[in-house]
Coordinates of C-alpha atoms in Angstrom, one line a residue:
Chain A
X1 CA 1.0 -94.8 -29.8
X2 CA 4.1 -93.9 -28.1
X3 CA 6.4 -91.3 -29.5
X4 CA 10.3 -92.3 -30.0
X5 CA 11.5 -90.0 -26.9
X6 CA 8.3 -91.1 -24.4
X7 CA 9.8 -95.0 -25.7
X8 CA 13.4 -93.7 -24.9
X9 CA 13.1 -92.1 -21.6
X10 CA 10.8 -95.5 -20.7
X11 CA 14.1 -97.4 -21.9
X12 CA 16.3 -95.3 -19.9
X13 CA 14.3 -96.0 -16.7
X14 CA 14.0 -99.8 -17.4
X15 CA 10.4 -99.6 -17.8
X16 CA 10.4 -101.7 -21.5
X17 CA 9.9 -105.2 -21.6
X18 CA 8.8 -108.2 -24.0
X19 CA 8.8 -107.4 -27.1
X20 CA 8.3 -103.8 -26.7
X21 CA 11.5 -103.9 -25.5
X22 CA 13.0 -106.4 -28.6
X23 CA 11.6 -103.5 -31.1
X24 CA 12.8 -100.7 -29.4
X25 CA 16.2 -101.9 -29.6
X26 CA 16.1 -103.3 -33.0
X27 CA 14.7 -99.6 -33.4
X28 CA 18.2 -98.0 -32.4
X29 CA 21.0 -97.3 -35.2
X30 CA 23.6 -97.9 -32.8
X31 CA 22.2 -100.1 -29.9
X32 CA 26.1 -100.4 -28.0
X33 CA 26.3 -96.7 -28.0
X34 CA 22.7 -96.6 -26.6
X35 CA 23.3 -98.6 -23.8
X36 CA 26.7 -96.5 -22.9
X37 CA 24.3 -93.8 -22.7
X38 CA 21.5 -95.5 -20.7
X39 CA 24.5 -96.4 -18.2
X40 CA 25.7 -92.7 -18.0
X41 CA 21.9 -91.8 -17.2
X42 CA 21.6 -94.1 -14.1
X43 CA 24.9 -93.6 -13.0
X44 CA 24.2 -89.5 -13.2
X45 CA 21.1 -90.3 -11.4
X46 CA 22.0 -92.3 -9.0
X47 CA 24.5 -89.7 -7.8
X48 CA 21.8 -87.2 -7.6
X49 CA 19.5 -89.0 -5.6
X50 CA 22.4 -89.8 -3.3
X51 CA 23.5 -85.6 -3.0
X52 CA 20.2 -83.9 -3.2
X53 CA 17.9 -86.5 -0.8
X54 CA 15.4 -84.7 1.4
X55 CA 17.3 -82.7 4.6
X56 CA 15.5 -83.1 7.1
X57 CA 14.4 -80.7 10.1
X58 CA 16.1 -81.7 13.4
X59 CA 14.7 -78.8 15.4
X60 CA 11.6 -77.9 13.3
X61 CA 9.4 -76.2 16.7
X62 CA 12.3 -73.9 17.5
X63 CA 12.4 -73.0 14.0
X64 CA 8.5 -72.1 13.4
X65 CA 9.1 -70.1 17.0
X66 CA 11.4 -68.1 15.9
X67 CA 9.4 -67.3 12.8
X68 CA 5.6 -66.7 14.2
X69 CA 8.0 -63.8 16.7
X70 CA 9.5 -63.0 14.2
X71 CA 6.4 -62.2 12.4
X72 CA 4.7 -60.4 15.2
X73 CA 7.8 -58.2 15.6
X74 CA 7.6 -57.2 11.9
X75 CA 3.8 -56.2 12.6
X76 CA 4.5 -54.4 15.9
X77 CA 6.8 -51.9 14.4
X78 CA 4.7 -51.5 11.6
X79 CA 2.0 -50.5 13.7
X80 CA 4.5 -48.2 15.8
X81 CA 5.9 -46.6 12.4
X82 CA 2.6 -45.3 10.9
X83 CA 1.3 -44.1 14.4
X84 CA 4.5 -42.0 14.5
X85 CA 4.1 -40.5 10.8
X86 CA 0.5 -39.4 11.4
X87 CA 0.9 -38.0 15.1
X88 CA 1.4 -34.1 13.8
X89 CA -1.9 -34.8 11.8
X90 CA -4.5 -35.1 14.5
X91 CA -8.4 -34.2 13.7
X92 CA -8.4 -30.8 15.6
X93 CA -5.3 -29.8 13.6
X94 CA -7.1 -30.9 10.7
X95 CA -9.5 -29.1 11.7
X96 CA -8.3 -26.1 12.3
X97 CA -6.2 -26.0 8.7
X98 CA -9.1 -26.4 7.1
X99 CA -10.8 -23.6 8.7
X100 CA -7.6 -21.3 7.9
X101 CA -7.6 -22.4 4.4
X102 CA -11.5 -21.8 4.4
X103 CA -10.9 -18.5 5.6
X104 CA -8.3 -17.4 3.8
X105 CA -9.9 -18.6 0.5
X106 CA -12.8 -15.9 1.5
X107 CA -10.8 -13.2 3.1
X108 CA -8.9 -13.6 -0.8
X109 CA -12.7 -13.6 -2.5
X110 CA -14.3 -10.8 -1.4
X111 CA -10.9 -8.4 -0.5
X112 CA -10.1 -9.2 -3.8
X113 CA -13.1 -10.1 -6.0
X114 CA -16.1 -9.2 -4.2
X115 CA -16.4 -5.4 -5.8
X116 CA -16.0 -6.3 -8.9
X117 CA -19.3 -5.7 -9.9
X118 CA -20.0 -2.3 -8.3
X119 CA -16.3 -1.7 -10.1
X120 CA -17.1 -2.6 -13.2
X121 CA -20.2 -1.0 -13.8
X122 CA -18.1 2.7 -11.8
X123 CA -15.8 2.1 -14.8
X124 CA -18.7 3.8 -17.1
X125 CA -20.9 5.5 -14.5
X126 CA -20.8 7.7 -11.8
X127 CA -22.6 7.3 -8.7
X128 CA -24.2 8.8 -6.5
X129 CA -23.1 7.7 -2.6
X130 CA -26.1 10.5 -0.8
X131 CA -27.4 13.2 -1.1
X132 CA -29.4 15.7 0.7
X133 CA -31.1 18.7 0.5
X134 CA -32.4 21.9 3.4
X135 CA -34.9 20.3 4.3
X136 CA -36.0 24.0 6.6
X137 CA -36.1 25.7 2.8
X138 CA -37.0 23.0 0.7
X139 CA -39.8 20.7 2.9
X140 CA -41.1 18.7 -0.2
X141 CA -38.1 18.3 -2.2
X142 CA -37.1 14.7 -3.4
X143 CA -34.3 13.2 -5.1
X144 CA -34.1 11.1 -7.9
X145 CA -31.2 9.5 -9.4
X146 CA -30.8 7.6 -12.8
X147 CA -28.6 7.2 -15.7
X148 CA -29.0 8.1 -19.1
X149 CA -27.1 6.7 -21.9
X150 CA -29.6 7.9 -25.0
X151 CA -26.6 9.1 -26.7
X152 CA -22.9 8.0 -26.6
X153 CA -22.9 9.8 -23.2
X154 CA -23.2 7.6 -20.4
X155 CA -24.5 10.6 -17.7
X156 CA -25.5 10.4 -14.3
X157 CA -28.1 12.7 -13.1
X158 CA -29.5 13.4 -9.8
X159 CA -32.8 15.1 -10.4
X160 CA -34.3 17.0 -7.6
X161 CA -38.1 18.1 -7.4
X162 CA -39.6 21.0 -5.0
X163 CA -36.9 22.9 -4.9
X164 CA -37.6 26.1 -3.9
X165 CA -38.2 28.4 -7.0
X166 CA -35.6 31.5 -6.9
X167 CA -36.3 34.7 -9.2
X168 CA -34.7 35.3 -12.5
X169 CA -32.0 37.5 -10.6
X170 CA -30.5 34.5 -9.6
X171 CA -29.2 33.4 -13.3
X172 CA -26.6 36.5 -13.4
X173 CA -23.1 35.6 -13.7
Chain B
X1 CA 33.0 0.8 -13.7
X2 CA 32.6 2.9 -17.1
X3 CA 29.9 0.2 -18.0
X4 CA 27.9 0.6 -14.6
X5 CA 27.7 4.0 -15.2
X6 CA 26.9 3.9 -18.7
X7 CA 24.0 1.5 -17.5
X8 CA 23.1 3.8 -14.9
X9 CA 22.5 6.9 -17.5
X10 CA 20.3 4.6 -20.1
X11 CA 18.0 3.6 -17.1
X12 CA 18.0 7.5 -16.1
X13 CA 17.3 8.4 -19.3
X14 CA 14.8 5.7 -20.0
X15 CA 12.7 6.5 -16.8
X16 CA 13.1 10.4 -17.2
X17 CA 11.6 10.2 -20.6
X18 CA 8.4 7.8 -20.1
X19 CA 5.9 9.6 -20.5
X20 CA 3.3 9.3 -17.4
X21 CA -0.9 9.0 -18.3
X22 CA -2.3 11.8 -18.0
X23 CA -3.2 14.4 -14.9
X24 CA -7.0 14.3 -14.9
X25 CA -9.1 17.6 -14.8
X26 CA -12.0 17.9 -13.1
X27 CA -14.2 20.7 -15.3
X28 CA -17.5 21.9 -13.0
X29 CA -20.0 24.1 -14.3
X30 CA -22.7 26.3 -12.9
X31 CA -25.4 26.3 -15.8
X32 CA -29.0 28.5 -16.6
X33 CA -31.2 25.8 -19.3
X34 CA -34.3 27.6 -20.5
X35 CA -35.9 27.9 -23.8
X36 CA -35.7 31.4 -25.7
X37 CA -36.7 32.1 -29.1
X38 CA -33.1 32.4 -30.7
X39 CA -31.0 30.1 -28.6
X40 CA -27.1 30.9 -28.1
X41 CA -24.8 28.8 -28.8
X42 CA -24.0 26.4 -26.5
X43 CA -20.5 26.7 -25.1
X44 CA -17.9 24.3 -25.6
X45 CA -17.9 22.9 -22.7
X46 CA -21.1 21.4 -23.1
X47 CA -20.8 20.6 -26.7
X48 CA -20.4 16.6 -25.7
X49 CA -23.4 17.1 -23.8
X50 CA -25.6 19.3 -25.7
X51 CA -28.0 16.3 -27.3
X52 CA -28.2 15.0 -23.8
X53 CA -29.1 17.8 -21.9
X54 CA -31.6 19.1 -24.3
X55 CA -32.8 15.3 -24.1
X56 CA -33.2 15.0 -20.2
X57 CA -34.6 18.6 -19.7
X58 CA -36.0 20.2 -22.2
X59 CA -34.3 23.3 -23.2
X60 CA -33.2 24.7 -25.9
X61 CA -30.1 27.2 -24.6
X62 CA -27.4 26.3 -21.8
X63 CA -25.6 29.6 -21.0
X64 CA -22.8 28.9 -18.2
X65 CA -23.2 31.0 -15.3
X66 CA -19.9 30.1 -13.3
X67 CA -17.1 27.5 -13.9
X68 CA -14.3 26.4 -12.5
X69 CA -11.5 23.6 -14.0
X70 CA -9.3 21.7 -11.1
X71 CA -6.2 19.6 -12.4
X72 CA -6.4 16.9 -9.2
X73 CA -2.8 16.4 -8.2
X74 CA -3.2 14.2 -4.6
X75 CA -6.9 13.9 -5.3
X76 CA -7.3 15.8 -2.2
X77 CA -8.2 19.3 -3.7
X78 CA -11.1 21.4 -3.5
X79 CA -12.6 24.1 -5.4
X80 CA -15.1 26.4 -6.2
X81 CA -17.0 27.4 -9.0
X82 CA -19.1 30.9 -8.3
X83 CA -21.6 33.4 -10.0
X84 CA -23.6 35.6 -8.2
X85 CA -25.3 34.4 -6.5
X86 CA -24.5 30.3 -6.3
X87 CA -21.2 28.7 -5.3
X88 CA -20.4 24.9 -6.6
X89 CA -18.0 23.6 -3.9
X90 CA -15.8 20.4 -5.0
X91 CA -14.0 18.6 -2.9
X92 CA -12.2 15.4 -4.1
X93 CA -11.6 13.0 -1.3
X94 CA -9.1 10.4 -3.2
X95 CA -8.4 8.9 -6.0
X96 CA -10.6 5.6 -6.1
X97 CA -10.1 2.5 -9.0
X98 CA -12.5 4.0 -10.9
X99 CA -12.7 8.0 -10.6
X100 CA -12.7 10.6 -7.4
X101 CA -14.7 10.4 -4.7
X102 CA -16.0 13.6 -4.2
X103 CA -18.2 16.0 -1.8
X104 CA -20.5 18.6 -3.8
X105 CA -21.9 21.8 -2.1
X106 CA -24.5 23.7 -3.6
X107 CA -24.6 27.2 -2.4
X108 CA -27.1 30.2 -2.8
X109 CA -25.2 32.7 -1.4
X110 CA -24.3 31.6 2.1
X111 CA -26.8 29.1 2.6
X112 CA -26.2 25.4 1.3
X113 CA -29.0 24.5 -1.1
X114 CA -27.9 20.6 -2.1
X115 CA -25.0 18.9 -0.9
X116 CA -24.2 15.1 -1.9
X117 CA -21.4 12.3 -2.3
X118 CA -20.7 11.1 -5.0
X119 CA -18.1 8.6 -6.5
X120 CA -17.1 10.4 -9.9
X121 CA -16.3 7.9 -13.0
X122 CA -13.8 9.2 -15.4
X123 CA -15.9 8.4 -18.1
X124 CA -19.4 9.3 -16.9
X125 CA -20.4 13.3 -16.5
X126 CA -22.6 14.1 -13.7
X127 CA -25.6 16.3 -13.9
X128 CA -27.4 17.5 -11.1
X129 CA -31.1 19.7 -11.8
X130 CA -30.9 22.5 -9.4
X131 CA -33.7 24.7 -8.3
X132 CA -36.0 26.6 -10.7
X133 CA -34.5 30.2 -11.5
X134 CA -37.1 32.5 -13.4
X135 CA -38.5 30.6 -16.4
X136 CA -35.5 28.6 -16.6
X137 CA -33.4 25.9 -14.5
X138 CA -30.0 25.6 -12.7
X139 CA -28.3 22.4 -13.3
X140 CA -24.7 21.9 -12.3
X141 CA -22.3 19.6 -15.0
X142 CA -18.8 18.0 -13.8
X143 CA -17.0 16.2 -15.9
X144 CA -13.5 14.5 -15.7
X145 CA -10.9 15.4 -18.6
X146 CA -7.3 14.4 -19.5
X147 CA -4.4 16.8 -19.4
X148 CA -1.6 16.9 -20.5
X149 CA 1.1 14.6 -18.9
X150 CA 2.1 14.8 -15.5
X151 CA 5.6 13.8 -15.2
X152 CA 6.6 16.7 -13.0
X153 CA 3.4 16.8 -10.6
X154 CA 4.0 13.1 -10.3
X155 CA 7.5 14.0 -9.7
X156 CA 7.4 16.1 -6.9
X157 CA 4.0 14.3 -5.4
X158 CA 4.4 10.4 -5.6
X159 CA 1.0 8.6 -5.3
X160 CA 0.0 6.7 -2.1
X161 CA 2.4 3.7 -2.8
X162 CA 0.4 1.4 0.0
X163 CA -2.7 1.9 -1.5
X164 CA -1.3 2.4 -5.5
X165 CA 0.0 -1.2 -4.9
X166 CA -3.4 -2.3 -3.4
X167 CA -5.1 -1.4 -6.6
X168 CA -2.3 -2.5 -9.2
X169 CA -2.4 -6.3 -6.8
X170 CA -6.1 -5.8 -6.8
X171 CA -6.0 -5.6 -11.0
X172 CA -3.6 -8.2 -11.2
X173 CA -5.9 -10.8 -9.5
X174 CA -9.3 -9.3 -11.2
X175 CA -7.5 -9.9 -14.4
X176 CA -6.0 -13.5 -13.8
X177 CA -9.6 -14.6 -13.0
X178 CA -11.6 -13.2 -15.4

Protein backbone atom coordinates (compact mmCIF):
# COMPACT_ATOMS: atom_id res chain seq x y z
CA UNK A 1 0.00 0.00 0.00
CA UNK A 2 1.36 3.09 -1.10
CA UNK A 3 1.48 6.15 1.06
CA UNK A 4 -0.06 9.63 -0.32
CA UNK A 5 3.57 11.24 -0.81
CA UNK A 6 5.38 7.75 -2.35
CA UNK A 7 1.86 8.19 -4.88
CA UNK A 8 2.68 11.95 -5.36
CA UNK A 9 6.27 11.96 -6.08
CA UNK A 10 5.33 8.77 -8.53
CA UNK A 11 2.80 11.41 -10.12
CA UNK A 12 5.24 13.99 -10.32
CA UNK A 13 7.65 11.72 -12.26
CA UNK A 14 4.93 10.44 -14.62
CA UNK A 15 5.24 7.00 -13.30
CA UNK A 16 1.05 6.58 -12.63
CA UNK A 17 -1.00 5.11 -15.01
CA UNK A 18 -4.50 3.30 -15.56
CA UNK A 19 -6.55 3.65 -13.08
CA UNK A 20 -4.03 4.16 -10.45
CA UNK A 21 -3.58 7.18 -12.06
CA UNK A 22 -7.70 7.96 -12.47
CA UNK A 23 -7.77 7.62 -8.44
CA UNK A 24 -4.95 9.50 -7.61
CA UNK A 25 -6.28 12.40 -9.33
CA UNK A 26 -9.80 12.09 -8.28
CA UNK A 27 -7.77 11.78 -4.85
CA UNK A 28 -6.51 15.60 -5.15
CA UNK A 29 -8.70 18.56 -3.60
CA UNK A 30 -7.54 20.79 -6.30
CA UNK A 31 -6.35 18.73 -9.32
CA UNK A 32 -5.63 22.26 -11.66
CA UNK A 33 -3.38 23.56 -8.99
CA UNK A 34 -1.73 20.02 -8.78
CA UNK A 35 -0.83 19.93 -12.18
CA UNK A 36 0.63 23.73 -12.05
CA UNK A 37 2.79 22.26 -9.54
CA UNK A 38 3.80 18.91 -11.31
CA UNK A 39 4.73 21.42 -14.30
CA UNK A 40 6.97 23.68 -11.92
CA UNK A 41 8.67 20.31 -10.76
CA UNK A 42 9.78 19.21 -14.32
CA UNK A 43 10.46 22.41 -15.47
CA UNK A 44 12.86 22.97 -12.12
CA UNK A 45 14.27 19.70 -12.98
CA UNK A 46 14.85 19.90 -16.23
CA UNK A 47 16.98 23.00 -15.58
CA UNK A 48 18.99 21.09 -13.18
CA UNK A 49 19.86 18.27 -15.10
CA UNK A 50 20.76 20.70 -17.94
CA UNK A 51 23.31 23.00 -15.21
CA UNK A 52 24.73 20.40 -12.99
CA UNK A 53 25.35 17.30 -15.82
CA UNK A 54 28.56 15.31 -15.13
CA UNK A 55 32.04 17.56 -16.10
CA UNK A 56 33.97 15.64 -17.46
CA UNK A 57 37.95 15.19 -17.29
CA UNK A 58 39.70 16.37 -20.39
CA UNK A 59 43.21 15.78 -19.08
CA UNK A 60 42.60 13.17 -16.37
CA UNK A 61 46.61 11.38 -16.60
CA UNK A 62 48.17 14.87 -16.14
CA UNK A 63 45.95 15.36 -13.34
CA UNK A 64 46.59 11.94 -11.32
CA UNK A 65 50.46 12.87 -12.12
CA UNK A 66 50.42 15.70 -10.56
CA UNK A 67 48.79 14.22 -7.59
CA UNK A 68 50.79 10.72 -6.98
CA UNK A 69 54.15 13.69 -6.97
CA UNK A 70 52.40 15.51 -5.24
CA UNK A 71 51.97 12.82 -2.69
CA UNK A 72 55.43 11.56 -2.67
CA UNK A 73 56.63 15.17 -2.08
CA UNK A 74 54.38 15.46 0.99
CA UNK A 75 56.03 12.06 2.28
CA UNK A 76 59.65 13.17 1.46
CA UNK A 77 59.61 16.10 3.66
CA UNK A 78 57.92 14.34 6.20
CA UNK A 79 60.62 12.00 6.35
CA UNK A 80 63.24 14.96 6.12
CA UNK A 81 61.33 16.90 9.09
CA UNK A 82 61.38 14.15 11.76
CA UNK A 83 65.05 13.17 10.91
CA UNK A 84 65.97 16.81 11.60
CA UNK A 85 63.94 16.99 15.08
CA UNK A 86 65.59 13.90 16.51
CA UNK A 87 69.31 14.50 15.15
CA UNK A 88 70.53 16.20 18.71
CA UNK A 89 69.02 12.92 20.30
CA UNK A 90 71.32 10.20 19.08
CA UNK A 91 71.82 6.78 21.27
CA UNK A 92 75.32 7.73 22.64
CA UNK A 93 73.87 11.07 23.78
CA UNK A 94 71.17 9.17 25.21
CA UNK A 95 73.41 7.39 26.60
CA UNK A 96 75.48 9.33 28.11
CA UNK A 97 72.39 11.49 29.82
CA UNK A 98 71.40 8.70 31.28
CA UNK A 99 74.51 7.82 32.89
CA UNK A 100 74.79 11.60 34.16
CA UNK A 101 71.38 11.43 35.56
CA UNK A 102 72.31 7.91 37.00
CA UNK A 103 75.13 9.40 38.55
CA UNK A 104 73.98 12.26 39.80
CA UNK A 105 70.92 10.50 41.36
CA UNK A 106 73.71 8.47 43.47
CA UNK A 107 76.25 11.10 44.02
CA UNK A 108 72.70 12.97 45.62
CA UNK A 109 71.95 9.49 47.65
CA UNK A 110 74.68 8.66 49.45
CA UNK A 111 76.28 12.60 49.84
CA UNK A 112 73.08 13.23 51.11
CA UNK A 113 71.23 10.20 52.49
CA UNK A 114 73.71 7.58 52.84
CA UNK A 115 74.74 8.45 56.79
CA UNK A 116 71.69 8.70 57.86
CA UNK A 117 71.71 5.73 59.81
CA UNK A 118 75.13 6.00 61.47
CA UNK A 119 73.51 9.79 62.16
CA UNK A 120 70.66 8.94 63.58
CA UNK A 121 71.60 6.49 65.93
CA UNK A 122 75.07 9.41 66.90
CA UNK A 123 71.97 11.53 67.68
CA UNK A 124 71.58 9.45 71.10
CA UNK A 125 74.98 7.69 71.38
CA UNK A 126 78.43 8.36 71.30
CA UNK A 127 80.90 6.35 69.58
CA UNK A 128 83.80 5.15 69.84
CA UNK A 129 86.05 5.74 66.34
CA UNK A 130 89.53 3.63 68.11
CA UNK A 131 91.09 3.16 70.64
CA UNK A 132 94.30 1.92 71.91
CA UNK A 133 96.15 1.14 74.75
CA UNK A 134 100.52 0.72 75.65
CA UNK A 135 100.69 -2.22 74.57
CA UNK A 136 104.86 -2.24 76.19
CA UNK A 137 102.90 -1.65 79.80
CA UNK A 138 99.75 -3.26 79.35
CA UNK A 139 100.54 -6.68 77.04
CA UNK A 140 97.06 -8.34 77.66
CA UNK A 141 94.87 -5.55 77.91
CA UNK A 142 91.60 -5.54 75.65
CA UNK A 143 88.94 -3.23 74.78
CA UNK A 144 85.48 -3.62 74.89
CA UNK A 145 82.92 -1.20 73.89
CA UNK A 146 79.03 -1.20 74.42
CA UNK A 147 76.16 0.94 75.36
CA UNK A 148 74.12 0.90 78.23
CA UNK A 149 70.79 2.49 78.37
CA UNK A 150 69.37 0.50 81.86
CA UNK A 151 68.34 3.89 83.04
CA UNK A 152 67.25 7.04 81.20
CA UNK A 153 71.02 7.44 80.43
CA UNK A 154 71.89 6.37 77.13
CA UNK A 155 76.06 5.87 78.08
CA UNK A 156 78.73 4.74 76.06
CA UNK A 157 81.46 2.84 77.76
CA UNK A 158 84.67 1.63 76.65
CA UNK A 159 85.68 -1.07 79.11
CA UNK A 160 89.22 -2.00 79.21
CA UNK A 161 90.63 -5.33 80.88
CA UNK A 162 94.41 -6.11 81.98
CA UNK A 163 95.28 -2.90 82.60
CA UNK A 164 98.07 -2.71 84.62
CA UNK A 165 97.05 -2.47 88.36
CA UNK A 166 98.65 0.89 89.98
CA UNK A 167 98.81 1.30 93.97
CA UNK A 168 96.34 3.14 96.01
CA UNK A 169 98.73 6.24 95.83
CA UNK A 170 97.51 6.80 92.53
CA UNK A 171 93.74 7.86 93.63
CA UNK A 172 95.18 11.25 95.40
CA UNK A 173 93.80 14.39 93.99
CA UNK B 1 64.93 57.78 53.58
CA UNK B 2 63.58 58.14 57.30
CA UNK B 3 61.64 54.87 56.48
CA UNK B 4 64.87 52.88 55.30
CA UNK B 5 66.46 53.72 58.21
CA UNK B 6 63.77 53.06 60.51
CA UNK B 7 63.70 49.53 58.71
CA UNK B 8 67.24 49.26 59.10
CA UNK B 9 67.09 49.64 63.11
CA UNK B 10 63.94 47.06 63.54
CA UNK B 11 66.14 44.41 61.58
CA UNK B 12 69.16 45.53 63.87
CA UNK B 13 67.36 45.28 66.71
CA UNK B 14 65.55 42.05 65.70
CA UNK B 15 68.83 40.18 64.92
CA UNK B 16 70.75 41.74 67.98
CA UNK B 17 68.19 40.42 70.34
CA UNK B 18 67.66 36.56 68.97
CA UNK B 19 68.81 34.72 71.23
CA UNK B 20 71.41 32.07 69.83
CA UNK B 21 71.16 28.02 71.21
CA UNK B 22 73.25 27.43 73.42
CA UNK B 23 77.39 27.26 73.73
CA UNK B 24 77.86 23.53 74.70
CA UNK B 25 80.23 22.49 77.56
CA UNK B 26 82.18 19.77 77.55
CA UNK B 27 82.43 18.60 81.55
CA UNK B 28 85.41 15.70 81.87
CA UNK B 29 86.11 14.00 84.94
CA UNK B 30 88.87 11.94 86.43
CA UNK B 31 86.94 9.55 88.89
CA UNK B 32 88.20 6.81 91.92
CA UNK B 33 84.82 3.97 92.16
CA UNK B 34 85.33 1.63 95.09
CA UNK B 35 83.17 0.30 97.74
CA UNK B 36 83.68 1.61 101.39
CA UNK B 37 81.57 1.07 104.33
CA UNK B 38 79.99 4.64 104.59
CA UNK B 39 80.00 5.86 101.00
CA UNK B 40 80.29 9.75 100.27
CA UNK B 41 78.12 11.44 98.61
CA UNK B 42 78.39 11.39 95.20
CA UNK B 43 79.13 14.72 93.62
CA UNK B 44 76.96 16.55 91.41
CA UNK B 45 78.42 15.98 88.63
CA UNK B 46 77.66 12.58 88.63
CA UNK B 47 74.34 12.75 90.14
CA UNK B 48 72.65 11.90 86.38
CA UNK B 49 74.94 9.10 86.41
CA UNK B 50 75.07 7.70 89.75
CA UNK B 51 72.33 4.60 89.15
CA UNK B 52 74.35 3.93 85.99
CA UNK B 53 77.68 3.82 87.20
CA UNK B 54 76.87 1.87 90.33
CA UNK B 55 74.93 -0.43 87.66
CA UNK B 56 77.94 -1.05 85.17
CA UNK B 57 80.71 -1.30 87.89
CA UNK B 58 79.91 -2.06 90.97
CA UNK B 59 80.68 0.50 93.46
CA UNK B 60 79.23 2.07 95.85
CA UNK B 61 81.29 5.65 96.16
CA UNK B 62 82.58 7.84 93.10
CA UNK B 63 84.85 10.58 94.63
CA UNK B 64 86.29 12.92 91.68
CA UNK B 65 89.85 12.96 91.55
CA UNK B 66 90.46 15.77 88.81
CA UNK B 67 87.97 17.71 86.52
CA UNK B 68 88.00 20.03 84.13
CA UNK B 69 84.77 21.97 82.20
CA UNK B 70 85.60 23.40 78.41
CA UNK B 71 82.90 25.75 76.83
CA UNK B 72 83.82 24.68 72.90
CA UNK B 73 83.83 27.92 71.04
CA UNK B 74 85.44 26.70 67.29
CA UNK B 75 85.22 23.07 68.43
CA UNK B 76 88.87 23.13 68.06
CA UNK B 77 89.84 23.38 71.88
CA UNK B 78 91.67 21.25 74.08
CA UNK B 79 92.03 20.64 77.62
CA UNK B 80 93.15 19.00 80.43
CA UNK B 81 91.80 17.62 83.39
CA UNK B 82 94.73 16.55 86.12
CA UNK B 83 95.29 14.99 89.72
CA UNK B 84 98.28 13.65 90.80
CA UNK B 85 99.12 11.60 89.22
CA UNK B 86 96.76 11.15 85.80
CA UNK B 87 96.08 13.78 83.26
CA UNK B 88 92.71 13.53 80.96
CA UNK B 89 93.73 15.30 77.75
CA UNK B 90 90.65 16.48 75.40
CA UNK B 91 90.95 17.58 72.38
CA UNK B 92 87.80 18.44 70.21
CA UNK B 93 88.49 18.18 66.56
CA UNK B 94 85.14 19.92 65.10
CA UNK B 95 81.91 20.24 65.55
CA UNK B 96 80.22 17.24 63.66
CA UNK B 97 76.00 16.94 62.97
CA UNK B 98 75.74 15.10 65.94
CA UNK B 99 78.33 16.05 68.78
CA UNK B 100 82.44 16.71 68.77
CA UNK B 101 84.71 14.62 67.43
CA UNK B 102 87.25 14.34 69.89
CA UNK B 103 90.88 12.80 70.81
CA UNK B 104 91.20 11.44 74.57
CA UNK B 105 94.59 11.00 76.25
CA UNK B 106 94.95 9.14 79.29
CA UNK B 107 98.00 10.04 81.23
CA UNK B 108 99.86 8.48 84.28
CA UNK B 109 102.18 10.94 84.86
CA UNK B 110 104.10 11.38 81.66
CA UNK B 111 103.39 8.20 80.09
CA UNK B 112 100.09 7.75 77.97
CA UNK B 113 98.07 4.97 79.52
CA UNK B 114 94.82 4.90 76.89
CA UNK B 115 94.25 7.13 74.15
CA UNK B 116 91.15 6.76 71.73
CA UNK B 117 88.77 8.71 69.16
CA UNK B 118 85.81 9.13 69.69
CA UNK B 119 82.70 10.89 68.10
CA UNK B 120 80.95 12.55 71.30
CA UNK B 121 76.93 12.73 71.14
CA UNK B 122 75.45 15.58 72.88
CA UNK B 123 73.10 13.46 74.48
CA UNK B 124 75.12 10.33 75.30
CA UNK B 125 77.99 10.55 78.34
CA UNK B 126 80.98 8.59 77.80
CA UNK B 127 82.59 6.37 80.28
CA UNK B 128 85.71 4.79 79.97
CA UNK B 129 87.05 1.96 82.99
CA UNK B 130 90.57 2.91 83.56
CA UNK B 131 93.22 0.78 85.25
CA UNK B 132 92.75 -0.75 88.81
CA UNK B 133 93.99 1.78 91.53
CA UNK B 134 94.28 0.09 95.07
CA UNK B 135 91.01 -1.72 95.83
CA UNK B 136 89.18 0.59 93.75
CA UNK B 137 89.01 1.75 89.87
CA UNK B 138 89.69 4.77 87.65
CA UNK B 139 87.07 5.51 85.25
CA UNK B 140 87.01 8.76 83.26
CA UNK B 141 83.22 10.47 82.59
CA UNK B 142 82.67 13.35 79.73
CA UNK B 143 79.72 14.65 79.25
CA UNK B 144 78.30 17.41 77.01
CA UNK B 145 76.18 20.35 78.67
CA UNK B 146 74.36 23.51 77.59
CA UNK B 147 75.47 26.95 78.62
CA UNK B 148 74.17 29.68 78.62
CA UNK B 149 73.70 31.56 75.27
CA UNK B 150 76.32 32.41 73.04
CA UNK B 151 75.50 35.49 71.24
CA UNK B 152 78.81 37.20 71.77
CA UNK B 153 81.22 34.09 71.26
CA UNK B 154 79.15 33.48 68.12
CA UNK B 155 79.70 37.09 67.52
CA UNK B 156 83.20 37.50 67.42
CA UNK B 157 83.79 33.69 66.02
CA UNK B 158 81.25 32.91 63.15
CA UNK B 159 80.87 29.15 62.48
CA UNK B 160 82.43 27.46 59.36
CA UNK B 161 79.75 28.92 56.91
CA UNK B 162 80.86 26.28 54.03
CA UNK B 163 80.44 23.51 56.04
CA UNK B 164 77.36 25.13 58.56
CA UNK B 165 75.51 25.32 55.09
CA UNK B 166 76.50 21.67 54.28
CA UNK B 167 74.79 20.46 57.34
CA UNK B 168 71.68 22.91 57.34
CA UNK B 169 71.30 21.55 53.12
CA UNK B 170 72.14 18.17 54.41
CA UNK B 171 68.98 18.55 57.12
CA UNK B 172 66.91 20.07 54.68
CA UNK B 173 67.06 17.08 52.26
CA UNK B 174 67.04 14.34 55.34
CA UNK B 175 63.98 16.04 56.33
CA UNK B 176 62.04 16.32 52.93
CA UNK B 177 62.59 12.56 52.51
CA UNK B 178 61.77 11.14 55.58
Amino acid sequence: MKTFEEKWTAWLDEQLSGKELEEFEASLPDLAAARAEKHDAQKLGAFLKQRLGTQTLTNEEFFNHQIRERIERDEQEDVSERGTRSSWWTVPRLVWCGATALALFLITTFVFLGGDQAEEQSDYLTQILNSRVDPAANPNASIYIFESNKTDNKVTVLWTEGLQSLPADYAAK
Amino acid sequence: MPFKAVLFAICFALAAGTPLPAAPIVWSGLVIAENVPQPAAIPPELTNLEQTLKDLFGYNQFELIGQSSKALKTGQEDWLANSKYFGLHVDARGENQSGYTINLKLYKEKDIMLETDANLSKSSPLVIKGPQVGSGQLLLVLVVKADEPARHRRRTEPANPVRAGYYRLRRAIHDIFH
